[in-house]
Structure formats: C-alpha cells, structure tokens
CSV table of C-alpha atoms in Angstrom, one decimal:
chain,number,residue,atom,x,y,z
K,1,UNK,CA,-19.4,-2.0,-43.6
K,2,UNK,CA,-17.1,-2.6,-40.6
K,3,UNK,CA,-14.5,-0.5,-38.9
K,4,UNK,CA,-11.1,-0.9,-37.4
K,5,UNK,CA,-10.1,0.1,-33.8
K,6,UNK,CA,-6.6,0.3,-32.4
K,7,UNK,CA,-6.2,0.5,-28.7
K,8,UNK,CA,-2.9,0.9,-26.7
K,9,UNK,CA,-1.9,0.3,-23.2
K,10,UNK,CA,0.5,3.2,-22.5
K,11,UNK,CA,2.2,2.5,-19.2
K,12,UNK,CA,6.0,2.8,-19.3
K,13,UNK,CA,7.4,1.3,-16.1
K,14,UNK,CA,3.9,0.9,-14.4
K,15,UNK,CA,3.0,-2.1,-16.5
K,16,UNK,CA,5.8,-4.0,-14.7
K,17,UNK,CA,6.3,-2.4,-11.4
K,18,UNK,CA,4.7,-5.1,-9.4
K,19,UNK,CA,6.5,-8.0,-11.0
K,20,UNK,CA,9.4,-9.6,-9.1
K,21,UNK,CA,11.6,-9.5,-12.3
K,22,UNK,CA,10.4,-6.9,-14.7
K,23,UNK,CA,11.3,-7.8,-18.5
K,24,UNK,CA,14.2,-5.3,-18.9
K,25,UNK,CA,14.0,-5.2,-22.7
K,26,UNK,CA,10.4,-4.1,-22.7
K,27,UNK,CA,10.8,-1.9,-19.7
K,28,UNK,CA,13.4,0.1,-21.5
K,29,UNK,CA,11.5,0.0,-24.8
K,30,UNK,CA,8.4,2.1,-23.5
K,31,UNK,CA,9.5,5.5,-24.5
K,32,UNK,CA,10.9,4.3,-27.9
K,33,UNK,CA,7.9,2.5,-28.9
K,34,UNK,CA,5.6,5.3,-27.9
K,35,UNK,CA,7.5,7.8,-30.1
K,36,UNK,CA,7.7,5.3,-33.1
K,37,UNK,CA,3.9,4.7,-32.9
K,38,UNK,CA,3.1,8.4,-32.8
K,39,UNK,CA,5.1,8.9,-35.9
K,40,UNK,CA,3.6,6.0,-37.7
K,41,UNK,CA,0.0,7.0,-36.8
K,42,UNK,CA,0.7,10.5,-38.0
K,43,UNK,CA,2.3,9.2,-41.3
K,44,UNK,CA,-0.8,7.2,-42.1
K,45,UNK,CA,-3.3,9.4,-40.4
K,46,UNK,CA,-4.7,6.7,-38.2
K,47,UNK,CA,-6.4,7.6,-34.9
K,48,UNK,CA,-6.0,5.3,-31.9
K,49,UNK,CA,-7.2,5.0,-28.3
K,50,UNK,CA,-4.3,5.8,-26.0
K,51,UNK,CA,-5.2,4.3,-22.6
K,52,UNK,CA,-2.7,6.0,-20.4
K,53,UNK,CA,-1.6,5.1,-16.8
K,54,UNK,CA,-2.5,8.3,-14.8
K,55,UNK,CA,0.7,8.5,-12.9
K,56,UNK,CA,2.5,9.3,-16.2
K,57,UNK,CA,0.8,12.6,-16.3
K,58,UNK,CA,2.6,13.8,-13.2
K,59,UNK,CA,6.1,15.3,-13.5
K,60,UNK,CA,7.0,14.6,-9.9
K,61,UNK,CA,5.9,12.8,-6.7
K,62,UNK,CA,7.4,11.6,-3.4
K,63,UNK,CA,6.6,8.0,-4.2
K,64,UNK,CA,4.7,7.6,-1.0
K,65,UNK,CA,1.0,8.1,-2.1
K,66,UNK,CA,0.0,8.0,1.5
K,67,UNK,CA,-3.7,8.8,0.7
K,68,UNK,CA,-3.9,6.1,-1.9
K,69,UNK,CA,-5.6,2.8,-0.5
K,70,UNK,CA,-3.2,0.5,-2.4
K,71,UNK,CA,-1.9,-2.6,-0.6
K,72,UNK,CA,1.4,-2.3,1.4
K,73,UNK,CA,4.4,-2.3,-0.9
K,74,UNK,CA,2.5,-1.5,-4.0
K,75,UNK,CA,4.7,1.6,-4.7
K,76,UNK,CA,7.9,0.1,-3.4
K,77,UNK,CA,9.6,-0.1,-6.7
K,78,UNK,CA,8.9,3.5,-7.4
K,79,UNK,CA,10.6,4.4,-4.1
K,80,UNK,CA,13.5,2.0,-4.4
K,81,UNK,CA,14.8,0.5,-7.6
K,82,UNK,CA,13.2,3.1,-9.9
K,83,UNK,CA,13.6,6.0,-7.6
K,84,UNK,CA,16.1,7.7,-10.0
K,85,UNK,CA,14.3,6.4,-13.2
K,86,UNK,CA,11.9,9.3,-13.8
K,87,UNK,CA,11.7,8.2,-17.3
K,88,UNK,CA,9.9,5.1,-16.3
K,89,UNK,CA,7.6,6.8,-13.6
K,90,UNK,CA,6.6,10.0,-15.4
K,91,UNK,CA,5.7,10.7,-19.0
K,92,UNK,CA,4.1,14.2,-19.3
K,93,UNK,CA,6.4,14.8,-22.5
K,94,UNK,CA,5.0,11.8,-24.2
K,95,UNK,CA,1.4,12.6,-23.2
K,96,UNK,CA,1.9,16.2,-24.5
K,97,UNK,CA,3.1,14.9,-27.9
K,98,UNK,CA,0.1,12.6,-28.1
K,99,UNK,CA,-2.4,15.3,-27.4
K,100,UNK,CA,-0.6,17.7,-29.8
K,101,UNK,CA,-0.4,15.1,-32.6
K,102,UNK,CA,-2.1,16.3,-35.9
K,103,UNK,CA,-4.1,13.1,-35.5
K,104,UNK,CA,-7.3,13.1,-33.4
K,105,UNK,CA,-6.4,10.3,-31.0
K,106,UNK,CA,-8.5,9.5,-28.0
K,107,UNK,CA,-7.1,10.0,-24.5
K,108,UNK,CA,-8.4,7.1,-22.3
K,109,UNK,CA,-7.6,5.7,-18.9
K,110,UNK,CA,-5.5,2.7,-18.0
K,111,UNK,CA,-5.9,3.4,-14.2
K,112,UNK,CA,-3.7,5.5,-12.0
K,113,UNK,CA,-1.0,2.9,-11.1
K,114,UNK,CA,-1.9,-0.2,-13.1
K,115,UNK,CA,-3.9,-2.0,-10.4
K,116,UNK,CA,-5.5,-5.2,-11.5
K,117,UNK,CA,-9.2,-4.7,-11.1
K,118,UNK,CA,-10.3,-8.3,-11.2
K,119,UNK,CA,-8.1,-9.5,-8.3
K,120,UNK,CA,-9.8,-10.3,-5.0
K,121,UNK,CA,-7.5,-8.0,-3.2
K,122,UNK,CA,-8.7,-5.0,-5.4
K,123,UNK,CA,-11.7,-3.9,-3.4
K,124,UNK,CA,-14.2,-1.2,-4.4
K,125,UNK,CA,-12.4,1.5,-2.4
K,126,UNK,CA,-9.2,0.8,-4.3
K,127,UNK,CA,-11.0,0.7,-7.7
K,128,UNK,CA,-12.7,4.0,-7.0
K,129,UNK,CA,-9.4,5.6,-5.9
K,130,UNK,CA,-7.6,4.5,-9.2
K,131,UNK,CA,-10.3,5.8,-11.4
K,132,UNK,CA,-10.9,9.0,-9.4
K,133,UNK,CA,-7.2,9.8,-9.4
K,134,UNK,CA,-6.6,9.1,-13.1
K,135,UNK,CA,-9.7,11.2,-14.1
K,136,UNK,CA,-8.8,14.0,-11.8
K,137,UNK,CA,-5.3,14.3,-13.3
K,138,UNK,CA,-6.7,14.0,-16.8
K,139,UNK,CA,-9.0,16.8,-16.0
K,140,UNK,CA,-6.1,19.0,-15.2
K,141,UNK,CA,-4.9,18.4,-18.7
K,142,UNK,CA,-8.5,19.4,-20.0
K,143,UNK,CA,-9.0,15.8,-21.0
K,144,UNK,CA,-12.4,14.1,-20.5
K,145,UNK,CA,-12.1,10.3,-20.1
K,146,UNK,CA,-14.8,8.2,-21.8
K,147,UNK,CA,-12.9,4.9,-22.4
K,148,UNK,CA,-11.1,2.5,-19.9
K,149,UNK,CA,-8.6,-0.3,-20.7
K,150,UNK,CA,-8.2,-2.7,-17.8
K,151,UNK,CA,-4.5,-3.4,-16.8
K,152,UNK,CA,-3.6,-6.9,-18.0
K,153,UNK,CA,-7.2,-7.2,-19.3
K,154,UNK,CA,-8.3,-8.1,-15.7
K,155,UNK,CA,-12.0,-6.9,-15.9
K,156,UNK,CA,-13.7,-6.1,-12.7
K,157,UNK,CA,-15.6,-3.3,-10.8
K,158,UNK,CA,-17.5,-2.4,-14.0
K,159,UNK,CA,-20.0,-0.5,-11.8
K,160,UNK,CA,-17.3,1.8,-10.6
K,161,UNK,CA,-16.6,2.7,-14.2
K,162,UNK,CA,-20.1,3.6,-14.8
K,163,UNK,CA,-20.3,5.7,-11.6
K,164,UNK,CA,-17.2,7.6,-12.7
K,165,UNK,CA,-18.6,8.4,-16.1
K,166,UNK,CA,-16.8,5.9,-18.2
K,167,UNK,CA,-18.6,4.8,-21.3
K,168,UNK,CA,-16.7,2.0,-22.8
K,169,UNK,CA,-14.1,-0.7,-21.9
K,170,UNK,CA,-12.1,-3.2,-23.8
K,171,UNK,CA,-12.7,-6.9,-22.8
K,172,UNK,CA,-10.7,-9.9,-23.8
K,173,UNK,CA,-10.8,-11.4,-27.3
K,174,UNK,CA,-13.3,-14.2,-27.7
K,175,UNK,CA,-10.7,-16.1,-29.8
K,176,UNK,CA,-7.7,-15.7,-27.4
K,177,UNK,CA,-4.3,-14.6,-28.6
K,178,UNK,CA,-1.3,-15.9,-30.4
K,179,UNK,CA,-1.3,-19.5,-31.7
K,180,UNK,CA,-4.7,-20.4,-30.4
K,181,UNK,CA,-6.2,-17.2,-32.2
K,182,UNK,CA,-4.5,-18.2,-35.5
K,183,UNK,CA,-5.8,-21.7,-35.1
K,184,UNK,CA,-9.3,-20.6,-34.6
K,185,UNK,CA,-9.2,-18.2,-37.5
K,186,UNK,CA,-7.4,-20.2,-40.1
K,187,UNK,CA,-8.4,-23.7,-39.3
K,188,UNK,CA,-11.8,-23.3,-37.9
K,189,UNK,CA,-12.6,-20.4,-40.1
K,190,UNK,CA,-14.0,-18.2,-37.4
K,191,UNK,CA,-14.6,-14.5,-37.9
K,192,UNK,CA,-12.0,-12.1,-36.3
K,193,UNK,CA,-14.6,-9.3,-36.1
K,194,UNK,CA,-16.2,-8.4,-32.8
K,195,UNK,CA,-19.6,-6.9,-31.9
K,196,UNK,CA,-19.8,-4.2,-29.2
K,197,UNK,CA,-22.5,-4.7,-26.6
K,198,UNK,CA,-24.1,-2.7,-23.9
K,199,UNK,CA,-23.7,-4.5,-20.4
K,200,UNK,CA,-26.0,-4.2,-17.4
K,201,UNK,CA,-24.1,-1.1,-16.2
K,202,UNK,CA,-24.8,0.7,-19.4
K,203,UNK,CA,-21.2,0.4,-20.5
K,204,UNK,CA,-20.2,-0.4,-24.1
K,205,UNK,CA,-18.0,-3.5,-24.1
K,206,UNK,CA,-15.7,-3.5,-27.1
K,207,UNK,CA,-13.9,-6.8,-27.1
K,208,UNK,CA,-10.4,-7.1,-28.6
K,209,UNK,CA,-9.9,-9.1,-31.9
K,210,UNK,CA,-6.2,-9.7,-31.7
K,211,UNK,CA,-3.2,-8.7,-29.6
K,212,UNK,CA,-0.6,-7.6,-32.2
K,213,UNK,CA,2.3,-9.1,-30.3
K,214,UNK,CA,0.8,-12.4,-29.3
K,215,UNK,CA,3.0,-14.5,-31.5
K,216,UNK,CA,6.6,-13.9,-30.5
K,217,UNK,CA,9.8,-15.7,-29.7
K,218,UNK,CA,11.3,-18.5,-31.8
K,219,UNK,CA,7.9,-19.3,-33.4
K,220,UNK,CA,7.9,-15.8,-34.9
K,221,UNK,CA,11.4,-16.1,-36.2
K,222,UNK,CA,10.7,-19.4,-37.9
K,223,UNK,CA,7.5,-18.2,-39.4
K,224,UNK,CA,9.1,-15.1,-40.8
K,225,UNK,CA,12.1,-17.0,-42.2
K,226,UNK,CA,9.8,-19.4,-44.3
K,227,UNK,CA,6.7,-17.2,-44.9
K,228,UNK,CA,6.1,-13.6,-43.4
K,229,UNK,CA,5.4,-12.0,-40.2
K,230,UNK,CA,2.2,-14.0,-39.0
K,231,UNK,CA,0.7,-11.1,-37.2
K,232,UNK,CA,0.9,-8.9,-40.3
K,233,UNK,CA,-0.9,-11.6,-42.2
K,234,UNK,CA,-3.5,-11.9,-39.4
K,235,UNK,CA,-4.0,-8.1,-39.3
K,236,UNK,CA,-4.5,-8.0,-43.1
K,237,UNK,CA,-7.0,-10.8,-42.7
K,238,UNK,CA,-9.0,-8.8,-40.1
K,239,UNK,CA,-8.8,-5.5,-42.1
K,240,UNK,CA,-10.0,-7.2,-45.2
K,241,UNK,CA,-13.0,-8.8,-43.2
K,242,UNK,CA,-13.9,-5.4,-41.8
K,243,UNK,CA,-13.8,-3.9,-45.2
K,244,UNK,CA,-16.5,-6.2,-46.5
K,245,UNK,CA,-18.5,-7.1,-43.4
K,246,UNK,CA,-20.3,-5.6,-40.5
K,247,UNK,CA,-18.4,-5.6,-37.2
K,248,UNK,CA,-15.2,-4.2,-35.7
K,249,UNK,CA,-11.7,-5.4,-36.0
K,250,UNK,CA,-10.1,-4.4,-32.8
K,251,UNK,CA,-6.2,-4.6,-32.5
K,252,UNK,CA,-4.4,-3.7,-29.4
K,253,UNK,CA,-0.7,-3.5,-28.2
K,254,UNK,CA,1.7,-1.8,-25.8
K,255,UNK,CA,4.1,0.8,-27.0
K,256,UNK,CA,6.7,-1.2,-25.1
K,257,UNK,CA,6.1,-4.2,-27.6
K,258,UNK,CA,8.2,-2.2,-30.1
K,259,UNK,CA,11.6,-3.3,-28.9
K,260,UNK,CA,13.3,-3.7,-32.3
K,261,UNK,CA,13.2,-2.4,-35.8
K,262,UNK,CA,11.4,-5.6,-36.9
K,263,UNK,CA,8.5,-4.6,-34.5
K,264,UNK,CA,8.5,-1.2,-36.2
K,265,UNK,CA,8.3,-2.9,-39.6
K,266,UNK,CA,5.3,-5.0,-38.3
K,267,UNK,CA,3.3,-1.9,-37.3
K,268,UNK,CA,4.3,0.0,-40.6
K,269,UNK,CA,3.0,-2.9,-42.7
K,270,UNK,CA,-0.3,-3.1,-40.8
K,271,UNK,CA,-0.9,0.6,-40.9
K,272,UNK,CA,0.1,0.9,-44.6
K,273,UNK,CA,-2.3,-1.9,-45.5
K,274,UNK,CA,-5.0,-0.3,-43.4
K,275,UNK,CA,-4.5,2.9,-45.2
K,276,UNK,CA,-4.7,1.3,-48.5
K,277,UNK,CA,-7.9,-0.5,-47.9
K,278,UNK,CA,-9.5,2.6,-46.4
K,279,UNK,CA,-8.8,4.4,-49.6
K,280,UNK,CA,-10.3,1.5,-51.7
K,281,UNK,CA,-13.5,0.9,-49.7
K,282,UNK,CA,-15.8,2.5,-47.2
K,283,UNK,CA,-13.8,1.2,-44.3
K,284,UNK,CA,-13.5,3.5,-41.3
K,285,UNK,CA,-11.1,3.8,-38.4
K,286,UNK,CA,-12.6,4.6,-35.0
K,287,UNK,CA,-11.6,5.1,-31.5
K,288,UNK,CA,-13.3,3.3,-28.7
K,289,UNK,CA,-15.2,6.5,-27.8
K,290,UNK,CA,-16.3,6.8,-31.4
K,291,UNK,CA,-17.7,3.1,-31.2
K,292,UNK,CA,-19.5,3.9,-27.8
K,293,UNK,CA,-21.1,7.0,-29.2
K,294,UNK,CA,-22.4,5.1,-32.2
K,295,UNK,CA,-23.6,2.1,-30.2
K,296,UNK,CA,-25.4,4.1,-27.4
K,297,UNK,CA,-27.6,5.6,-30.2
K,298,UNK,CA,-28.9,8.6,-31.9
K,299,UNK,CA,-30.7,10.8,-29.5
K,300,UNK,CA,-32.5,13.1,-32.0
K,301,UNK,CA,-32.9,13.4,-35.7
K,302,UNK,CA,-33.2,17.0,-37.0
K,303,UNK,CA,-33.4,18.0,-40.7
K,304,UNK,CA,-32.4,14.5,-41.7
K,305,UNK,CA,-29.1,14.9,-39.8
K,306,UNK,CA,-28.6,12.6,-36.7
K,307,UNK,CA,-27.4,14.2,-33.5
K,308,UNK,CA,-25.4,11.7,-31.5
K,309,UNK,CA,-25.0,12.1,-27.7
K,310,UNK,CA,-23.9,10.0,-24.7
K,311,UNK,CA,-26.8,8.4,-22.9
C-alpha cells in the first residue's frame, strides 16, 4: 500500500524578489492562498509539509542583511519596491496559524531568502548561511527542521543539508510537469508513483510526482470546458495508484498558485477525493519527515513494537 505526500513552497514575495518583473497576480495571491489551504487541510484533516522561507518568520528587519554573504543587490527589492510591503516580506501571522492548526503539519525549510542552491554563483558559504539562518530562526519558534525544499527545485549543496541536520529533500519529478507529465502517464502508461532513496550524503530524496499547477493558461480553460480540470483528473489517478500499489504519490504547489476561486475548487476536489479514498482503503497521508523516518529504518524492535529513530 502506498501513501500520499503534499509539500508546499511557502514564500510570499520571496519567491519572486529576484525576478525583473514579478508576476503581480501571484505575488498578491500568496497570503490568500496560504489561508485557503490551511482551511482546506483542516476541513479534510490532511497534514502537509510546509517549506517556509525563513525570512517570513521575522516581523521586522532593516533590509540590509549586512552579515549575509548574498550577491550584491540580492535584497534590493526588499529595500526599494517592497520596502513598504511588509505583507510580502514577513509572515509570522501565517506561520503561527500553520503551527497552531489542529492538523499535524510539518514545518520545513525553503531556505532563508530563496537562494537558488544549484546556481554556480551560490557557493558553499552562501548555502551554509541560508540554511543556518533559516534553522536558527525556526529554533526561535521551537521548530526542529528535518526537511528541505529547494527554491525552484534547483538542487545543490546536498552535503550542506546533511551537515545542518536535514534528513530529507524534494527532488524534481522524473516525469516532468504539465503536458509532458500527462503524456507520459496517459499515453505511455507510466507510473505516477515515486520511490524515496537514500543518497550518498545519507539524505532521503523524495521526488515529486506532479506539480498541481503545471497545466495552466488557455490549455486549462479549454480542457475544463470540454472535460474537467486535468490536474484534478491526474491527482485522482495518482491517489488511486497509491491506494493499490507500493510507492508515494507526491504532489506539490505554492500557496500563491491559488489566485482565483477555480484554483480553490481544484484543491478542494483533490483533497475531498483523497479523504474519500483514505476512508475506503489503507491509504495513508505522510509528511516528508514521516517518509524519511520510515525509509531510514527501524532502529530497534522491543516487545514486537518497532521504535523508529533518525540515523
């Protein structure tokens, strides 16, 4: 029997601050989407891995970050265009709501300021600073970080993750996203499930299965007009496969993907179906940390009951 994992890149403005022209609709939708998702997860009692940009845990800063080894200009938008947009730079209220939810969500890291770890200009010093700072702030909130989601899925410096006590990370989908993913699954009949593996650094790699907002724009509108939301259909396909086979169906998204009510309906339909199949079968919902604990093994067995611990 398989399981379902949902991971979220929770970033508000930090997901776009380095872009010349940030997508305004999604920038403004971050807070809305975050709140909608928290409500939906509570309604259907679905835990998720919330990978949060560390800067969001702050309630103020000068925008300078003089002790941070980021490239020149990295924090420029925070100091200029978004200087008066605290709603994009900080999110302690949203983080608090997440931690106080009646659902047992996982708090994970999405770096401190959304640095791309796989880029040549991101040296080890910067990677260490991004992780150390995000873990330090999380500790101030009494949160122990075990999972990491790479900004823009740009994998790099995995040794730094291991050195900082991270146990799991999300890698890219083996089938890709959007149209390519749908072609591979429906035409080539490939499995949508993924298998976690332990890499050479002892980290558990939990690949994504699908990006829930990888089929958008006119193509989505046309598909919905003649059939149904294609991503809902794909999610049901993955949930059904996880309910009958071994492996993980790993969905991911950003809160800022929920820009309109039709996006809310997509998520509601997916979570309602997940809840239904969970009640009908032995299907489980796991966080990334849950998967890592399971994969890294059972340390001892006493009185017939396994005791699981981090290696």
